[in-house]
XYZ file of C-alpha atoms in Angstrom:
460
model
C 82.666 65.039 73.373
C 82.462 66.274 76.971
C 80.734 64.251 79.697
C 77.444 66.171 79.191
C 75.831 65.449 75.821
C 74.712 68.480 73.761
C 74.148 66.581 70.483
C 70.495 67.562 70.185
C 70.614 70.702 72.324
C 69.673 73.879 70.407
C 72.799 75.935 71.071
C 73.409 78.850 68.715
C 77.160 78.201 68.745
C 78.905 74.869 69.182
C 82.632 75.535 68.965
C 85.304 72.876 68.854
C 87.538 72.682 71.897
C 90.785 74.173 70.536
C 94.059 72.265 70.646
C 96.689 74.911 69.866
C 99.684 76.355 71.612
C 97.634 79.479 72.488
C 95.928 79.974 75.814
C 92.503 78.363 75.602
C 90.544 81.586 75.984
C 92.450 83.255 73.112
C 91.955 80.235 70.840
C 88.223 80.313 71.596
C 88.143 84.064 70.845
C 89.853 83.396 67.507
C 87.317 80.713 66.677
C 84.402 82.988 67.544
C 85.823 85.833 65.426
C 86.347 83.455 62.482
C 82.778 82.089 62.717
C 81.414 85.637 62.722
C 83.546 86.544 59.695
C 82.434 83.372 57.808
C 78.755 84.048 58.523
C 78.325 81.019 60.771
C 77.162 83.508 63.434
C 75.027 86.281 61.987
C 74.658 89.792 63.473
C 72.122 89.796 66.291
C 72.640 86.103 67.187
C 72.303 85.438 70.908
C 75.155 83.297 72.147
C 74.768 80.536 74.714
C 75.132 81.452 78.387
C 78.669 81.314 79.739
C 78.069 78.289 81.949
C 76.317 76.372 79.160
C 79.305 76.879 76.842
C 81.688 75.953 79.654
C 79.789 72.713 80.275
C 79.740 71.938 76.561
C 83.462 72.400 76.189
C 84.293 70.997 79.640
C 86.227 74.118 80.626
C 86.042 76.674 83.428
C 83.449 79.460 83.179
C 86.334 81.953 83.535
C 87.747 80.681 80.197
C 84.486 81.593 78.420
C 84.350 84.909 80.283
C 87.849 85.850 79.161
C 87.244 84.756 75.557
C 84.039 86.838 75.312
C 85.790 89.809 76.898
C 88.419 89.753 74.177
C 85.702 89.712 71.509
C 83.744 92.527 73.223
C 86.885 94.718 73.210
C 87.134 94.071 69.458
C 83.551 95.202 69.004
C 82.371 91.772 67.909
C 80.011 91.110 70.833
C 77.625 93.187 72.858
C 75.822 92.297 76.070
C 73.995 93.903 78.913
C 73.363 92.652 82.390
C 70.392 90.247 82.386
C 69.911 90.096 78.629
C 72.761 87.851 77.475
C 75.530 88.211 74.906
C 74.848 88.933 71.206
C 76.854 89.240 67.983
C 77.077 92.958 67.343
C 75.097 94.243 64.363
C 78.036 96.107 62.824
C 80.483 93.187 62.738
C 80.140 92.712 58.981
C 79.658 96.389 58.152
C 82.349 98.552 56.628
C 83.188 101.304 59.125
C 85.646 103.189 56.939
C 83.942 106.389 55.869
C 86.433 107.764 53.359
C 85.974 108.248 49.629
C 86.376 105.030 47.643
C 89.497 104.838 45.422
C 87.476 103.253 42.651
C 84.467 105.617 42.837
C 84.790 107.398 39.519
C 81.624 105.569 38.368
C 79.713 106.534 41.497
C 77.772 109.574 42.611
C 79.422 109.917 46.054
C 76.847 110.604 48.781
C 78.553 108.487 51.415
C 81.640 110.243 52.876
C 81.214 113.758 54.267
C 82.860 116.537 52.266
C 81.698 120.121 52.816
C 80.961 122.040 49.618
C 81.929 125.654 49.283
C 83.348 127.849 46.557
C 84.870 130.289 48.987
C 88.639 130.014 48.425
C 89.314 133.748 47.873
C 89.655 134.484 51.575
C 92.149 131.623 52.043
C 94.195 132.662 49.000
C 94.226 136.332 50.093
C 95.457 135.363 53.578
C 98.115 133.038 52.154
C 99.481 135.822 49.895
C 99.809 138.120 52.888
C 101.572 135.522 54.972
C 104.056 134.423 52.261
C 105.584 137.892 51.833
C 106.082 138.468 55.558
C 109.772 138.437 56.681
C 109.200 135.727 59.319
C 107.142 133.379 57.120
C 109.948 130.786 57.090
C 109.481 130.215 60.801
C 106.059 128.727 60.125
C 107.736 125.889 58.248
C 109.738 124.866 61.336
C 108.638 123.080 64.490
C 106.429 125.273 66.654
C 104.945 125.428 70.128
C 102.681 122.320 70.486
C 100.098 124.429 72.330
C 100.199 127.445 70.034
C 100.639 131.072 70.975
C 98.383 133.087 73.325
C 96.801 135.034 70.472
C 96.107 131.847 68.507
C 94.328 130.440 71.547
C 92.295 133.601 71.895
C 91.247 133.273 68.248
C 90.145 129.702 68.918
C 88.147 130.748 71.976
C 86.361 133.310 69.772
C 85.332 130.543 67.378
C 84.316 128.104 70.069
C 82.124 130.761 71.698
C 80.095 130.923 68.443
C 79.443 127.180 68.748
C 77.854 127.548 72.193
C 80.704 127.244 74.661
C 82.511 130.048 76.501
C 85.836 128.893 77.881
C 89.341 130.149 78.681
C 92.623 129.910 76.857
C 94.417 127.969 79.604
C 92.070 125.020 79.011
C 92.876 124.819 75.254
C 95.081 122.257 73.453
C 95.352 122.228 69.625
C 95.122 118.912 67.729
C 95.530 117.873 64.093
C 91.830 117.230 63.472
C 88.796 115.956 65.339
C 89.513 112.229 64.773
C 93.024 112.788 66.067
C 91.623 114.464 69.164
C 89.199 111.602 69.834
C 92.055 109.084 69.565
C 94.203 111.044 71.967
C 91.396 111.473 74.480
C 90.589 107.769 74.452
C 94.290 106.788 74.666
C 95.041 109.299 77.374
C 92.045 109.047 79.687
C 90.864 105.449 79.200
C 92.425 101.972 79.279
C 91.771 98.650 77.508
C 88.645 97.107 79.064
C 87.103 100.476 80.005
C 83.579 101.146 78.812
C 82.250 104.314 77.091
C 78.589 105.021 76.509
C 77.456 106.114 73.018
C 74.282 106.622 71.003
C 72.987 103.312 69.530
C 73.938 104.797 66.186
C 77.198 106.675 66.455
C 80.106 108.188 64.530
C 82.153 105.296 63.068
C 85.442 107.030 63.906
C 84.701 106.421 67.560
C 84.039 102.765 66.845
C 87.280 102.163 64.997
C 89.272 104.018 67.664
C 87.660 102.095 70.504
C 88.295 98.808 68.739
C 91.989 99.693 68.281
C 92.383 100.525 71.950
C 90.327 97.650 73.355
C 87.640 99.967 74.741
C 84.087 98.671 74.844
C 81.258 100.868 73.565
C 77.922 100.595 75.357
C 74.758 101.828 73.511
C 72.638 104.016 75.776
C 68.833 103.695 75.637
C 67.063 106.534 73.820
C 63.879 108.416 74.472
C 62.559 111.007 72.007
C 65.542 110.348 69.718
C 68.223 111.170 72.326
C 70.005 109.615 75.306
C 67.526 109.112 78.138
C 68.218 109.740 81.807
C 67.059 106.221 82.723
C 69.276 104.676 80.040
C 72.331 106.683 81.139
C 71.814 105.890 84.828
C 71.366 102.209 83.984
C 74.694 102.262 82.034
C 76.449 103.939 84.975
C 75.065 101.532 87.554
C 75.018 98.200 85.681
C 77.526 98.608 82.836
C 80.008 100.682 84.843
C 80.774 103.089 82.032
C 83.645 105.490 82.646
C 82.845 107.910 79.897
C 80.259 109.085 77.353
C 80.738 110.205 73.729
C 78.187 112.588 72.309
C 77.685 114.791 69.251
C 74.900 117.174 70.418
C 74.509 119.197 67.199
C 73.482 117.449 63.967
C 74.412 114.065 65.344
C 76.117 111.777 62.898
C 74.239 109.923 61.382
C 70.753 110.762 62.598
C 71.060 114.607 62.254
C 69.404 115.017 65.674
C 70.155 118.135 67.756
C 70.032 117.436 71.437
C 67.498 119.395 73.534
C 68.563 121.794 76.245
C 67.036 119.520 78.896
C 69.015 116.581 77.453
C 72.261 118.541 77.682
C 71.590 119.564 81.289
C 70.630 115.971 82.178
C 73.924 114.629 80.814
C 75.875 117.270 82.691
C 74.090 116.477 85.947
C 74.558 112.733 85.547
C 78.219 113.175 84.677
C 78.819 115.143 87.889
C 76.959 112.673 90.026
C 78.645 109.577 88.529
C 82.097 111.020 87.792
C 81.778 110.452 84.046
C 84.154 111.839 81.469
C 82.006 113.313 78.687
C 83.632 113.625 75.239
C 81.602 116.319 73.485
C 82.226 116.437 69.750
C 81.047 119.716 68.218
C 82.092 118.831 64.667
C 78.908 120.361 63.167
C 77.949 122.918 65.813
C 79.130 125.937 63.839
C 76.657 125.061 61.053
C 73.853 125.840 63.476
C 73.212 129.583 63.390
C 71.661 129.486 66.845
C 73.411 126.699 68.752
C 72.266 125.737 72.237
C 74.783 125.879 75.086
C 77.271 122.996 75.008
C 77.048 120.231 77.612
C 80.488 121.481 78.697
C 78.846 124.770 79.751
C 77.003 122.918 82.499
C 79.760 120.456 83.505
C 83.153 121.955 82.474
C 85.155 119.821 84.969
C 83.683 116.588 83.566
C 83.687 117.377 79.807
C 86.424 117.267 77.214
C 85.132 119.436 74.364
C 86.302 119.143 70.752
C 85.895 121.909 68.157
C 87.176 121.109 64.673
C 87.356 122.946 61.311
C 87.294 120.252 58.586
C 83.487 119.927 58.416
C 82.703 123.639 58.712
C 85.577 125.427 56.905
C 87.389 122.996 54.570
C 88.425 119.342 54.683
C 92.084 120.413 54.329
C 91.916 122.356 57.576
C 93.007 119.378 59.702
C 92.907 121.376 62.870
C 90.907 120.952 66.054
C 90.838 122.524 69.492
C 90.434 120.406 72.612
C 89.052 122.203 75.665
C 90.144 120.148 78.666
C 89.417 120.270 82.371
C 92.684 121.346 84.042
C 93.027 117.982 85.837
C 93.277 116.203 82.460
C 95.259 118.797 80.502
C 98.729 117.413 81.143
C 97.661 113.834 80.279
C 95.918 114.984 77.092
C 98.873 117.171 76.064
C 101.178 114.169 76.312
C 98.699 111.929 74.440
C 98.308 114.506 71.641
C 102.069 115.020 71.421
C 102.647 111.286 71.105
C 99.999 110.913 68.433
C 100.574 114.161 66.564
C 104.341 114.381 66.935
C 103.976 117.990 65.913
C 101.263 120.432 64.843
C 101.797 122.410 61.674
C 102.677 126.009 62.780
C 101.749 127.145 59.253
C 98.220 125.677 59.372
C 97.660 126.856 62.930
C 98.729 130.419 62.039
C 96.574 130.406 58.857
C 93.486 129.204 60.713
C 94.005 131.638 63.568
C 94.328 134.627 61.233
C 91.256 133.627 59.320
C 89.247 133.287 62.533
C 90.511 136.637 63.845
C 89.691 138.406 60.557
C 86.246 136.826 60.450
C 86.993 135.161 57.144
C 85.956 131.872 58.724
C 82.554 133.409 59.497
C 82.032 134.211 55.838
C 83.069 130.698 54.792
C 80.733 129.075 57.297
C 77.860 131.265 56.151
C 78.512 130.264 52.546
C 78.575 126.620 53.649
C 75.176 127.108 55.230
C 73.711 128.722 52.101
C 75.158 126.087 49.706
C 73.848 123.363 52.020
C 70.386 124.962 52.259
C 70.183 125.174 48.444
C 71.175 121.561 48.032
C 68.771 120.411 50.749
C 65.928 122.218 48.992
C 66.631 119.952 46.032
C 66.751 116.898 48.283
C 63.392 117.874 49.750
C 61.870 117.945 46.282
C 63.036 114.470 45.322
C 62.752 112.393 48.473
C 59.562 111.719 50.482
C 59.240 114.149 53.377
C 57.895 111.501 55.782
C 61.091 109.474 55.268
C 63.602 112.312 55.403
C 65.114 113.654 58.601
C 67.457 116.572 59.133
C 67.638 120.370 59.100
C 68.375 122.269 55.889
C 71.704 123.496 57.323
C 72.880 119.922 57.988
C 75.344 118.639 55.378
C 73.884 115.117 55.563
C 70.356 113.682 55.892
C 68.940 110.528 57.482
C 66.691 108.626 55.062
C 64.277 106.104 56.538
C 63.498 103.181 54.224
C 60.349 101.223 53.348
C 59.865 98.004 55.293
C 61.056 95.807 52.414
C 64.640 97.102 52.784
C 67.420 96.934 55.320
C 70.018 99.716 55.270
C 72.687 97.283 54.121
C 70.493 96.018 51.251
C 69.616 99.507 50.110
C 73.283 100.597 50.190
C 74.209 97.680 47.947
C 71.337 98.370 45.506
C 72.194 102.050 45.379
C 75.853 101.252 44.709
C 74.869 98.913 41.872
C 72.802 101.762 40.450
C 75.717 104.177 40.670
C 75.190 105.985 43.976
C 77.133 105.526 47.215
C 75.206 105.985 50.468
C 75.998 104.600 53.925
C 73.734 102.107 55.678
C 72.638 102.319 59.285
C 74.631 99.148 60.062
C 77.858 101.109 59.638
C 76.874 103.284 62.619
C 75.276 100.642 64.861
C 76.610 99.738 68.325
C 75.420 96.755 70.281
C 72.853 93.999 69.979
C 69.798 96.025 68.827
C 68.891 95.724 65.162
C 69.543 99.113 63.522
C 66.665 100.903 61.801
C 66.191 100.519 58.082
C 67.874 103.750 57.080
C 70.817 105.257 55.232
C 72.806 108.451 55.565
C 73.080 110.581 52.444
C 75.553 113.442 52.262
C 74.211 116.334 50.204
C 77.453 118.307 49.937
C 79.812 115.586 48.568
C 78.585 115.503 44.932
C 80.753 117.887 42.873
C 77.865 119.680 41.174
C 74.127 120.242 41.544
C 73.620 118.157 38.414
C 75.509 115.266 39.981
C 73.438 115.583 43.148
C 70.278 115.589 41.044
C 71.414 112.414 39.281
C 72.009 110.710 42.609
C 68.627 111.782 43.951
C 66.850 110.472 40.877
C 68.440 107.057 41.461
C 67.454 107.036 45.139
C 63.908 108.145 44.297
C 63.554 105.356 41.764
C 64.816 102.752 44.255
C 62.380 103.980 46.934
C 59.416 103.630 44.588
C 60.426 100.213 43.241
């Protein structure tokens, strides 16, 4: 035991001083990670101050600082200046959002899968392409940046989502998640900090964890990032970037106000922030507001993707980059993608140019509206958040539930939903809520079955 006695001192964590061949700070980080995994330290637990732990273990404060930094980069800890260090609320949550391999017994309302019966346009376009003399070239390696006409088609689509840009800013990517990974890998380094909503897209969380980037939750006001919260993060947390999903934010369904978009653009300019604007769901909005990139194009990397609005198999996205970042991002995307599919790029471009994509998106809207009308009938209106065009809804829960508890009960009853804990960032306890995806069930009858189960659980 160190010189100072802490036998009866109420410390939330009393680690053993490691005796391994590892550097002391890494061994302490391993011990902290293990204690979190074993439930010794629960989500939301406030850890002892750095100096207190250093005195307890009889080590330098810098050793504790380095150990905590390692755990913060893994997403295990969260702390803000003046408030201390806490075990993050999502440390025990499953952040993988794909369909379960053993889900045949479940009504899937967890992972996001758009629902549309419009395949005729795709099949028709494929038949035309296959009989063309040069079709074989589309099965070879192609230009990583695509052709001029393909870029112009992409610009046409992006304009309908609320952003008017130029072809020389465009870089294709194999899907939105791929684009996010390339942006983070290309423009940020391990130890950098990126601001996010307190509940954010889990793909950003897993990517940041892999790259050692720390996510900082930004204080909200009126359900969106506040100016005071963003300025505080710039000044005190020294964030380098900001990730946002302005339209139908995942998971809360919130659409950012025009004033909120302008505020973020202004703050990004004044604080030299890199804004990552993810427009994954913007095309579902018939009347989208201008993108944040419209007000700060030199500070925003904009992502437009097709998998959520056209079809999951369209693993294609377009990154609109400020020219000063374009070379770096092209290299990052090349190293992650290896190569885009010329076939898929050509197919998507032709469908955009022929306005087939417009018809598919409109059918998506109508299918989603019809399903949401059913959702509105089954679930209490005062607990249900989200527009009828949004392919998922945010369901607030009665006080006797946490999101994690409700997800488990729903799964036992045969329905998969995703708890708020999966989306949480930082020390704040997430709201009692779950995300339900209305387009993933195969049929209306399957959706109805799932809704009946959720309704019964809410009234229990």
